[in-house]
CSV table of C-alpha atoms in Angstrom, one decimal:
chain,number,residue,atom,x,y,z
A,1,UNK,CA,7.6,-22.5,-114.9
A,2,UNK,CA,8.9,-20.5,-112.1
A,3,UNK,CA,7.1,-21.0,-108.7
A,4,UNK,CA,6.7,-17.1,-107.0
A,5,UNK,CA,5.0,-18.2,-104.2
A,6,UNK,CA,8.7,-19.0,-102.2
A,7,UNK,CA,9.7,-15.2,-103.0
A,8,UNK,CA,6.0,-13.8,-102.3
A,9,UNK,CA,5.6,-15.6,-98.6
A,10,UNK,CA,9.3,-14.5,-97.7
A,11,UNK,CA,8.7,-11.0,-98.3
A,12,UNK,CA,5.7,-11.5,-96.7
A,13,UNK,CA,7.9,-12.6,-93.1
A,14,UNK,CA,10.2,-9.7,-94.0
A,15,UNK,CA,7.4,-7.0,-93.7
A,16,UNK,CA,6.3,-8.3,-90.5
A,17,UNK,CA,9.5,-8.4,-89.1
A,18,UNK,CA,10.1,-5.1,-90.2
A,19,UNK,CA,7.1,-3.6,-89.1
A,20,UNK,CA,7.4,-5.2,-85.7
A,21,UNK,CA,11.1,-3.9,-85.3
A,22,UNK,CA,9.6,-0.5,-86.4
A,23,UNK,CA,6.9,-0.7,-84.7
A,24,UNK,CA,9.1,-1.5,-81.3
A,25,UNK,CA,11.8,1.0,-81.9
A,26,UNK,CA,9.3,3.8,-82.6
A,27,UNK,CA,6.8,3.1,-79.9
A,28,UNK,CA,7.1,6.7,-78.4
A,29,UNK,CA,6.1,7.8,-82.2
A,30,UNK,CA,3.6,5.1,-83.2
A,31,UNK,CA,1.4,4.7,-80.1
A,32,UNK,CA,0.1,8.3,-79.6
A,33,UNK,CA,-0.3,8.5,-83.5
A,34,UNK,CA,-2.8,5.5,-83.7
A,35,UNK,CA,-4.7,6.8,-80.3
A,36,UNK,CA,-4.9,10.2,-82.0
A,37,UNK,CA,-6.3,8.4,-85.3
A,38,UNK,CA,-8.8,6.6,-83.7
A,39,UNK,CA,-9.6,9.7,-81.1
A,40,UNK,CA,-10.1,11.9,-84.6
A,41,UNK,CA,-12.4,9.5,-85.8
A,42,UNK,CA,-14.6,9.4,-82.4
A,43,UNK,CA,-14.7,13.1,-82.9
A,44,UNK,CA,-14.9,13.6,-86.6
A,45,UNK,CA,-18.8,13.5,-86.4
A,46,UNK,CA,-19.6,16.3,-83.8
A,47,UNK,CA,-16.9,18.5,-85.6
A,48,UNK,CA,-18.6,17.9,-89.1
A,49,UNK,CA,-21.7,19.1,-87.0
A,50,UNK,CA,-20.6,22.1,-85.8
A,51,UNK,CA,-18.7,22.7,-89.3
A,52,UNK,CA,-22.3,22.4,-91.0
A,53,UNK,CA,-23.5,25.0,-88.2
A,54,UNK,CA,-21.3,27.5,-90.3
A,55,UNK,CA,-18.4,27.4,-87.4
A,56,UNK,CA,-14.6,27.7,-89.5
A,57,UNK,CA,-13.3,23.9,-89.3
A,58,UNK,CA,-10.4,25.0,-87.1
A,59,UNK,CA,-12.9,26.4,-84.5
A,60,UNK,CA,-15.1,23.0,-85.0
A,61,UNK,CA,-11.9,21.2,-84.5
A,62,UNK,CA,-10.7,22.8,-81.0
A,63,UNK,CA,-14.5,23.0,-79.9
A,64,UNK,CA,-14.7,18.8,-80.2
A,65,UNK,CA,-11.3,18.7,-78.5
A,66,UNK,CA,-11.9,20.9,-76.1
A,67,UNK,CA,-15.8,18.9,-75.2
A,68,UNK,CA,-14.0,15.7,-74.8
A,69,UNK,CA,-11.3,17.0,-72.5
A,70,UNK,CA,-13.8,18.5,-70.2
A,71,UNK,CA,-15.4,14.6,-70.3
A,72,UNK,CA,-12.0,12.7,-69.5
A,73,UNK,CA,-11.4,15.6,-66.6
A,74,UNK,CA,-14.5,14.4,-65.1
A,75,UNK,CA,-13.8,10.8,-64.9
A,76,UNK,CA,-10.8,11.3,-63.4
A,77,UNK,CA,-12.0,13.9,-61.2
A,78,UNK,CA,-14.2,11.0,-60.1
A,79,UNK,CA,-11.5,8.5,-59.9
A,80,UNK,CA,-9.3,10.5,-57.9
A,81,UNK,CA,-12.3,11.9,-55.3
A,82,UNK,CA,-13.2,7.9,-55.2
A,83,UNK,CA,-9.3,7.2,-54.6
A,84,UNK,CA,-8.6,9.6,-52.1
A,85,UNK,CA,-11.8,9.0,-49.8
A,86,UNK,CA,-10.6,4.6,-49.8
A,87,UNK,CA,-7.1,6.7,-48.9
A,88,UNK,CA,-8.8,8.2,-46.2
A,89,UNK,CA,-9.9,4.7,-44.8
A,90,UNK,CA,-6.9,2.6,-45.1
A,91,UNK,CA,-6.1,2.7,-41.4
A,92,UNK,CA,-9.1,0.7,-41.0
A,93,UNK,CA,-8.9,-1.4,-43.9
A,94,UNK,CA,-5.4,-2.0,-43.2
A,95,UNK,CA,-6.2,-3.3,-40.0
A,96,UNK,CA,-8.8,-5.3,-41.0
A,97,UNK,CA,-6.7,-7.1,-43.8
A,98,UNK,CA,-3.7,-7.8,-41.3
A,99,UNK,CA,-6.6,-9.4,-39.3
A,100,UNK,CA,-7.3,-11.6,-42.7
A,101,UNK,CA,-3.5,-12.2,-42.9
A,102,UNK,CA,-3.3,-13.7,-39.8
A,103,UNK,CA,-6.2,-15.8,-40.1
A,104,UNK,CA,-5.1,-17.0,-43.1
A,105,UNK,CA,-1.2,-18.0,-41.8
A,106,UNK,CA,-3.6,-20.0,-39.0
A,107,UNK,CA,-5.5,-21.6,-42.3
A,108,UNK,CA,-2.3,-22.9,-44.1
A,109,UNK,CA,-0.6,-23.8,-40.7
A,110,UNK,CA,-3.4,-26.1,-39.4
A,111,UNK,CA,-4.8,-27.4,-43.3
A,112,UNK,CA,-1.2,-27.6,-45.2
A,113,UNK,CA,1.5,-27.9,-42.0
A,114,UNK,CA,2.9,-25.2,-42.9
A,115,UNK,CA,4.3,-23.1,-39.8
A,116,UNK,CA,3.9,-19.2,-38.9
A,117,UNK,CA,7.5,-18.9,-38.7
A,118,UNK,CA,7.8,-20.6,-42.0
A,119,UNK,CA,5.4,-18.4,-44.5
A,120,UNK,CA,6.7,-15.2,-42.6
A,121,UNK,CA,9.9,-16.0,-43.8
A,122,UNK,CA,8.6,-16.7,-47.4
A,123,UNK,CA,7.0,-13.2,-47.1
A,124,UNK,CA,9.7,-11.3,-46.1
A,125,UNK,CA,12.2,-12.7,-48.8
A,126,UNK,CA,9.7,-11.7,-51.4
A,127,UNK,CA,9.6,-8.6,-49.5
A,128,UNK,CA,13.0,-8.3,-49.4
A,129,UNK,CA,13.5,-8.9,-53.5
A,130,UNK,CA,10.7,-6.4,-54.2
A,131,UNK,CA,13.1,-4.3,-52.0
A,132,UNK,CA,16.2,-4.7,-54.1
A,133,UNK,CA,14.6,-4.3,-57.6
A,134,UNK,CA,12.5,-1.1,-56.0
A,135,UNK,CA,14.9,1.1,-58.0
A,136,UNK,CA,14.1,-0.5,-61.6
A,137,UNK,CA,10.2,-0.4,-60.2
A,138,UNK,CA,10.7,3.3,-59.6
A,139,UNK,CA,12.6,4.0,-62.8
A,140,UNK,CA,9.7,2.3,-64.6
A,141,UNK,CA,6.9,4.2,-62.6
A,142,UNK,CA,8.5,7.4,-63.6
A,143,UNK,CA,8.8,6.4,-67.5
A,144,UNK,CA,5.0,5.4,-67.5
A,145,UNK,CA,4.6,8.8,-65.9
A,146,UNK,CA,6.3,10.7,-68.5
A,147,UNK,CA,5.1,9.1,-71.4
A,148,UNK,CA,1.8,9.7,-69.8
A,149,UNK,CA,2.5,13.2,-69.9
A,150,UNK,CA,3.7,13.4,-73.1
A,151,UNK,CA,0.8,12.0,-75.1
A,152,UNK,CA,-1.5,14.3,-73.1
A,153,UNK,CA,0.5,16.9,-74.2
A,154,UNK,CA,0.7,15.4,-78.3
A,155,UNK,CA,-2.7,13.7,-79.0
A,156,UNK,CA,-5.0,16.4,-78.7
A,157,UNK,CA,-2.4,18.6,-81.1
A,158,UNK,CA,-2.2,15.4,-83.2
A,159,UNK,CA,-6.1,14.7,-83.5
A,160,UNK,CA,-6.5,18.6,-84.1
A,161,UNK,CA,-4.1,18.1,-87.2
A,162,UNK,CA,-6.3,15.0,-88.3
A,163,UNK,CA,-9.4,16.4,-87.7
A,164,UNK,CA,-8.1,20.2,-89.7
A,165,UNK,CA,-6.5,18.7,-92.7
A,166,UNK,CA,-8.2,15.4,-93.0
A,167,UNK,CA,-9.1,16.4,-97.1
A,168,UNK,CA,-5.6,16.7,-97.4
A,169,UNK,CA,-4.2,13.7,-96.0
A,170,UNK,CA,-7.0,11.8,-97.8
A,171,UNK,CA,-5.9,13.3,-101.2
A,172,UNK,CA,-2.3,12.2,-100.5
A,173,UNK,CA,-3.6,8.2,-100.1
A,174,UNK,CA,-5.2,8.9,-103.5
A,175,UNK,CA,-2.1,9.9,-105.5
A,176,UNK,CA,0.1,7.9,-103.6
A,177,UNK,CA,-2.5,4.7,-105.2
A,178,UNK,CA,-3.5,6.6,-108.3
A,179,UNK,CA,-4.3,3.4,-109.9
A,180,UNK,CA,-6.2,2.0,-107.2
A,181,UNK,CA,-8.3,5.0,-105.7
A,182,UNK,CA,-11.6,2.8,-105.6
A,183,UNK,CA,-9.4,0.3,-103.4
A,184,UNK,CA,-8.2,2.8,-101.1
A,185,UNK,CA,-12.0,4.4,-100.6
A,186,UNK,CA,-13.2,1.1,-99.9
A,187,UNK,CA,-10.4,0.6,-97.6
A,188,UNK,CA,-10.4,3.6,-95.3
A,189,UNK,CA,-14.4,3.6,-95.3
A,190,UNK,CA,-14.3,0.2,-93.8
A,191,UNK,CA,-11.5,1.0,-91.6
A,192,UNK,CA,-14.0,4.4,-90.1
A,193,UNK,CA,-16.6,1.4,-89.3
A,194,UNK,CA,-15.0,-0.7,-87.5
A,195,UNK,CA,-13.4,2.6,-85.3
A,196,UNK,CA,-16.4,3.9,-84.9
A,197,UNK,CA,-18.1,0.5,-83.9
A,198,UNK,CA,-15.2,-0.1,-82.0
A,199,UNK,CA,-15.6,3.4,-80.0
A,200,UNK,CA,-19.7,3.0,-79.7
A,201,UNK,CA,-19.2,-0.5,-78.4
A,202,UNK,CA,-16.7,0.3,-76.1
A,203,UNK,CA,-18.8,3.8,-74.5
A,204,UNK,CA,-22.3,1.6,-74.3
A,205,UNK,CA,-20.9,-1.9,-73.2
A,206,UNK,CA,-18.8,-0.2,-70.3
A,207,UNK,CA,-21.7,1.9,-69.3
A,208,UNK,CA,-24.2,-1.0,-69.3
A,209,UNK,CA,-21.9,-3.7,-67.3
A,210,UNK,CA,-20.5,-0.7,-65.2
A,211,UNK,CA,-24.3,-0.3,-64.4
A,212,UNK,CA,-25.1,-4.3,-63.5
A,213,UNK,CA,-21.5,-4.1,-61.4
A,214,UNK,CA,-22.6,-1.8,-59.2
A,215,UNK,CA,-26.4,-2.6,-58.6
A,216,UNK,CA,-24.4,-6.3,-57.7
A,217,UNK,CA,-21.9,-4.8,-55.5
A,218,UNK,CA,-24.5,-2.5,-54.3
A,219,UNK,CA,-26.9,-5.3,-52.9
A,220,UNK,CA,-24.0,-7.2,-51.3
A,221,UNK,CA,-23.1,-4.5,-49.6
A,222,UNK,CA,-19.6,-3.7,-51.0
A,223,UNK,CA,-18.1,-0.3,-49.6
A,224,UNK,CA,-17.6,2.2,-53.5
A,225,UNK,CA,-19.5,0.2,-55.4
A,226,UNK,CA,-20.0,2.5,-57.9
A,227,UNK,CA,-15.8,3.0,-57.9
A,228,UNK,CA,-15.2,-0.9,-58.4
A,229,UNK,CA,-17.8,-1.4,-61.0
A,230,UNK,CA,-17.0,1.3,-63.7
A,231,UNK,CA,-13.8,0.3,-62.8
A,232,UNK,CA,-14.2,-2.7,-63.4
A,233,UNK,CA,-16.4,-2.2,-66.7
A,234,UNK,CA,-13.5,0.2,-68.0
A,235,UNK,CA,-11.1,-3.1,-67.6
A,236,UNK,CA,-13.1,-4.7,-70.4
A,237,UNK,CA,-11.3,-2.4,-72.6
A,238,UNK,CA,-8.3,-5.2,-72.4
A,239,UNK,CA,-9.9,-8.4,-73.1
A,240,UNK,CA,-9.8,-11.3,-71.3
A,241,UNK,CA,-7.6,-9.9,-68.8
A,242,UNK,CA,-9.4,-7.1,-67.4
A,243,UNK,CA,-12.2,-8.7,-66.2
A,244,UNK,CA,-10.4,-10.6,-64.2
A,245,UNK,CA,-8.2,-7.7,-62.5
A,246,UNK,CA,-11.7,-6.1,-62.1
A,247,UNK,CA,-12.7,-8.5,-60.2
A,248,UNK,CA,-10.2,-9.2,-57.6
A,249,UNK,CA,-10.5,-5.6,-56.7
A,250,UNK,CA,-13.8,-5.7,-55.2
A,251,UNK,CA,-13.7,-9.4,-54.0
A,252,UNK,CA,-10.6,-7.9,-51.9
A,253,UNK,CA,-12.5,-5.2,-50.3
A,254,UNK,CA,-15.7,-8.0,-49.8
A,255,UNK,CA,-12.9,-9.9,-47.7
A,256,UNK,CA,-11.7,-7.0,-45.8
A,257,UNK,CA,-15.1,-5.2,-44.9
A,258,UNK,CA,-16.8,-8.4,-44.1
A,259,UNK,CA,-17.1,-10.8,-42.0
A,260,UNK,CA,-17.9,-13.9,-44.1
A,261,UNK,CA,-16.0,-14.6,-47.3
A,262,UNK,CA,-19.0,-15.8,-49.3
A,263,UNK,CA,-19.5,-12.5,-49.9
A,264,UNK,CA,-15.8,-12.3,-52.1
A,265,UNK,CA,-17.1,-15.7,-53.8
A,266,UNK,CA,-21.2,-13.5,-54.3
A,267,UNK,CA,-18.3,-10.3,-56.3
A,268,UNK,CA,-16.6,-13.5,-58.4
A,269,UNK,CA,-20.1,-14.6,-59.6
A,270,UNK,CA,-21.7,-11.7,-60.6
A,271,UNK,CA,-18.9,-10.4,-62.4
A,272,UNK,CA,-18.6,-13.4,-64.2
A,273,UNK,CA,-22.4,-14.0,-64.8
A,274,UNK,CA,-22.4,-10.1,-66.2
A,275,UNK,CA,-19.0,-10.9,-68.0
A,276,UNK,CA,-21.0,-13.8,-69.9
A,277,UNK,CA,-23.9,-11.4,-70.7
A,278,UNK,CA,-21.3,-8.8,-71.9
A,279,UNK,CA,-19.4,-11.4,-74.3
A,280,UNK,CA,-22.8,-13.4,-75.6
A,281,UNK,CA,-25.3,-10.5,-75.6
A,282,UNK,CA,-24.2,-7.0,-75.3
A,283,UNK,CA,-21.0,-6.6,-77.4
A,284,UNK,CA,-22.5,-9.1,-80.5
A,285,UNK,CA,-25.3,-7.2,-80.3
A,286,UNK,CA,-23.8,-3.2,-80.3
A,287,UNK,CA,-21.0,-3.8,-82.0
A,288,UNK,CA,-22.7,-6.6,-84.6
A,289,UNK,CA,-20.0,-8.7,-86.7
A,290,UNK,CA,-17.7,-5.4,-87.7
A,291,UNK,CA,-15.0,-6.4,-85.3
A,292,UNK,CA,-14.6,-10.6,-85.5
A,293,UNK,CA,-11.7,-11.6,-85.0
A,294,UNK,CA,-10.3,-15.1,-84.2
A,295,UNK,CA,-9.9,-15.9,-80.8
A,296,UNK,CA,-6.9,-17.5,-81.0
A,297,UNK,CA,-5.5,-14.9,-83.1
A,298,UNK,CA,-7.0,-12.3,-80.5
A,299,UNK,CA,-4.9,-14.1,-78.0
A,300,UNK,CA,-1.7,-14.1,-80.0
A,301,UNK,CA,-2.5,-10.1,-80.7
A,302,UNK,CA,-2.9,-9.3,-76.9
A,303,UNK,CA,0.4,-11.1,-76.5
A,304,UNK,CA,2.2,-9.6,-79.4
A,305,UNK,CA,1.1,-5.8,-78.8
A,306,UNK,CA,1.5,-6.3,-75.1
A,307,UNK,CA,4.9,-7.2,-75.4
A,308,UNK,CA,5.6,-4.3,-77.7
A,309,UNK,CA,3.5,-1.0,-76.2
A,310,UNK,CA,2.8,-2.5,-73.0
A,311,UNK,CA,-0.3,-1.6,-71.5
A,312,UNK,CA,-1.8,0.6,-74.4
A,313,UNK,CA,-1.0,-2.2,-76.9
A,314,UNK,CA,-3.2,-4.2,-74.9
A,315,UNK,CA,-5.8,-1.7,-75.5
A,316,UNK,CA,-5.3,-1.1,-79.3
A,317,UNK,CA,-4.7,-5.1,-80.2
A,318,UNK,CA,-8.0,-5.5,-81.5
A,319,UNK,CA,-8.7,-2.5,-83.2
A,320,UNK,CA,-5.8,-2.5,-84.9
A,321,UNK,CA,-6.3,-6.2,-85.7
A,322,UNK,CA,-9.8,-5.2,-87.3
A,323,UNK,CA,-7.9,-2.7,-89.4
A,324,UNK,CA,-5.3,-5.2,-90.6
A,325,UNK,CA,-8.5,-7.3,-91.0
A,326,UNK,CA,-9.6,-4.4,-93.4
A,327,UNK,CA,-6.5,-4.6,-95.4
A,328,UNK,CA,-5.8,-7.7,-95.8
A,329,UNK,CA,-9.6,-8.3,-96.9
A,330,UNK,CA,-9.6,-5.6,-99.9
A,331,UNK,CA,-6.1,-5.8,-101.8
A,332,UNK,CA,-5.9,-8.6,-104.3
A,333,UNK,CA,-3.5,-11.3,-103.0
A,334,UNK,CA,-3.9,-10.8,-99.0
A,335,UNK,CA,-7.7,-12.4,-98.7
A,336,UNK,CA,-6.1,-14.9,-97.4
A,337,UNK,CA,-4.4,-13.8,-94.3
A,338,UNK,CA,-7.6,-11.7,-93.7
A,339,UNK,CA,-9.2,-14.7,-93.5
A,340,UNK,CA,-7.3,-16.3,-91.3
A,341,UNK,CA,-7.8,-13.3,-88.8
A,342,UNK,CA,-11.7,-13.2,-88.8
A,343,UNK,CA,-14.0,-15.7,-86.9
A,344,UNK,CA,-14.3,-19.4,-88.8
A,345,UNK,CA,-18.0,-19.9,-90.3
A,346,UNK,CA,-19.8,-22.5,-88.9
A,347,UNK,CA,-19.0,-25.4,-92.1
A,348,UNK,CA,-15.2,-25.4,-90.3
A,349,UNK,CA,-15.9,-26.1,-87.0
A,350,UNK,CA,-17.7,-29.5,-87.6
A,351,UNK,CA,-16.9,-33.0,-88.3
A,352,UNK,CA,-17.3,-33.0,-92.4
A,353,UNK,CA,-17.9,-36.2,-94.1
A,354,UNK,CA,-14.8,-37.7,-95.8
A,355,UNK,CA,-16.9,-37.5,-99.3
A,356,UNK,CA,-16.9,-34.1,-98.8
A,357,UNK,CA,-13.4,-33.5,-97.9
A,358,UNK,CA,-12.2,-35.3,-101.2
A,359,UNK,CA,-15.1,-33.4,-103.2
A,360,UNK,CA,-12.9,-29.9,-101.8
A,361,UNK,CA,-9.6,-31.2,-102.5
A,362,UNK,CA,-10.6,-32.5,-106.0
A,363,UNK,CA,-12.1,-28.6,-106.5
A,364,UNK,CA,-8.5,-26.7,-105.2
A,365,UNK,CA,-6.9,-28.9,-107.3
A,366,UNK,CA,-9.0,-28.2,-110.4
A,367,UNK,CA,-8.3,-24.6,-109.7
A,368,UNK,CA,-4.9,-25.0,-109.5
A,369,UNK,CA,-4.4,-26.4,-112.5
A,370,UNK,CA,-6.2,-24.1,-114.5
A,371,UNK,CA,-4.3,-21.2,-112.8
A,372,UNK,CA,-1.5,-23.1,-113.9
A,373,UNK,CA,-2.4,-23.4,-117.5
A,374,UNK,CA,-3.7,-19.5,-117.5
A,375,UNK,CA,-0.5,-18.7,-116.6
A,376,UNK,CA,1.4,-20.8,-119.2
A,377,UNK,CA,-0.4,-19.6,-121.9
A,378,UNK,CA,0.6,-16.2,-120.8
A,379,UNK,CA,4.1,-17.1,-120.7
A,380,UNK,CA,3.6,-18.8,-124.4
């Protein structure tokens, strides 16, 4: 009897190489395409209202768009007037942290025998190698830039699309799996969950811990709080790593505006106390069990996507985990990689009984053997 599992699990690794290469290759493609998706799925339900108010889906479509633009303008019209009024200070604050550079050289010198002379030297050779690779820096500030521009310019026309011939594009996936239509119904309602959880959770968690940030900066005293703690809150969107780049931010400005640096050590704690009630309360709780994925495999993700669409793979790691979640879940044959993406149940995180252990093995081994036989009398 031939064994197909060999052929099956190495063009398994073929896909995902390919789909990574792809993936890679085609970033400037790919990466405004799934933003568009899940943007068209954030705005799918206000223009189904307005289609249902009579307005032409075209009309609907560009009305949504046109609503959510006027949002993101005002965020960053509050971003920049918040930016440009801590511009407006930095001859003080950069006096003030020169002032906290020097004490600090004093610090190291007299705890760690380091001399003055010594870390300026340090300094200026890091200085001096920032210097050298300032041309790649630029060239790299000016790409982000223009790929910046150009998704502005292509997601909204791309969501439009999505939003406009949505019936159309969902009667393509059901001729192109004619034979499995309930499969791909299941598959692409499921997939409009977890999006939409995705989105809600993403709106009402920064909003709440944005909130809590800046009551907590607000009653140490931190200059912007309001700045820093959306901020801050809008870093959750990349896990594990945001929160603590939102952090430092404020605990900065603590150390430069005042005078004791228990107040830097007063921005760590509550972000991390409002971090725990995020990841233990709020997000289980708004966004439920739709979006469980592994941690280690969330890890691995962040990595993986990071590496490959830089910061906005960060961003659209999980989601597009979850989705892979979706797939792997519903067609026959993949349950098991879906399963190793979602959160372990409770019975596989403890210590089981060796009775037990041989009671499972003694079951996946009577399964296998009456696959086996099922399979031989369909050979016979």
């Amino acid at each position: 009897m031939i064994n197909y599992y060999p052929f099956r699990l190495a063009i398994v690794l073929i896909c995902v190489v390919l789909i990574v290469f792809i993936g890679a290759k085609l970033q400037v493609v790919i990466v405004p395409l799934v933003f568009s998706i899940i943007f068209s799925v954030m705005l799918f339900p206000l223009t189904r209202r307005l289609e249902l108010w009579g307005i032409p889906r075209g009309v609907a479509a560009i009305s949504a768009i046109l609503f959510a633009s006027v949002v993101v303008g005002l965020l960053i019209y509050f971003l920049g007037n918040q930016t440009a009024q801590l511009a407006e200070q930095s001859p003080q604050l950069l006096k003030k942290l020169e002032g906290l550079y020097k004490e600090s050289q004093i610090y190291i010198s007299s705890h760690f025998g380091i001399k003055r002379s010594e870390q300026a030297e340090q300094i200026e050779n890091q200085v001096s190698q920032l210097m050298d690779n300032s041309g790649k820096i630029a060239a790299a500030i000016f790409s982000t830039i223009a790929n910046f521009i150009a998704d502005v310019t292509l997601i909204p026309l791309y969501v439009f699309f999505l939003l406009y011939y949505r019936d159309f594009f969902l009667e393509f996936f059901h001729r192109a799996f004619s034979a499995e239509n309930k499969i791909i119904d299941d598959i692409l309602s499921q997939m409009y969950s977890i999006i939409q959880s995705w989105l809600v959770g993403v709106v009402s968690v920064t909003t709440i811990v944005g909130t809590l940030n800046t009551i907590g900066l607000l009653l140490l005293g931190i200059p912007y709080a309001a700045f820093f703690g959306f901020l801050g809150a809008s870093l959750l969107i990349i896990p594990y790593i945001g929160i603590i780049v939102g952090s430092l931010l404020p605990a900065l400005m603590a150390l430069i505006t005042k005078d004791s640096y228990w107040y830097a050590a007063g921005v760590i704690g509550i972000y991390w106390f409002i971090q725990v009630l995020e990841a233990n309360i709020f997000t289980p709780y708004i966004v439920g069990s739709k979006i469980s994925i592994n941690p280690l495999v969330a890890v691995l993700m962040l990595i993986l996507f990071g590496s490959l669409w830089g910061l906005s793979g960060l961003i659209l790691a999980l989601p597009v985990t979850a989705m892979c979640k979706v797939v792997f879940d519903t067609v026959p044959g993949m349950q098991a990689y879906g399963f190793v993406l979602g959160e372990p149940q409770k019975r596989y995180l403890g210590n089981w009984p060796k009775k037990k252990i041989k009671t499972k093995a003694k079951e996946r081994e009577k399964d296998k053997k009456e696959v086996e036989s099922e399979s031989h009398l369909k050979v016979i």
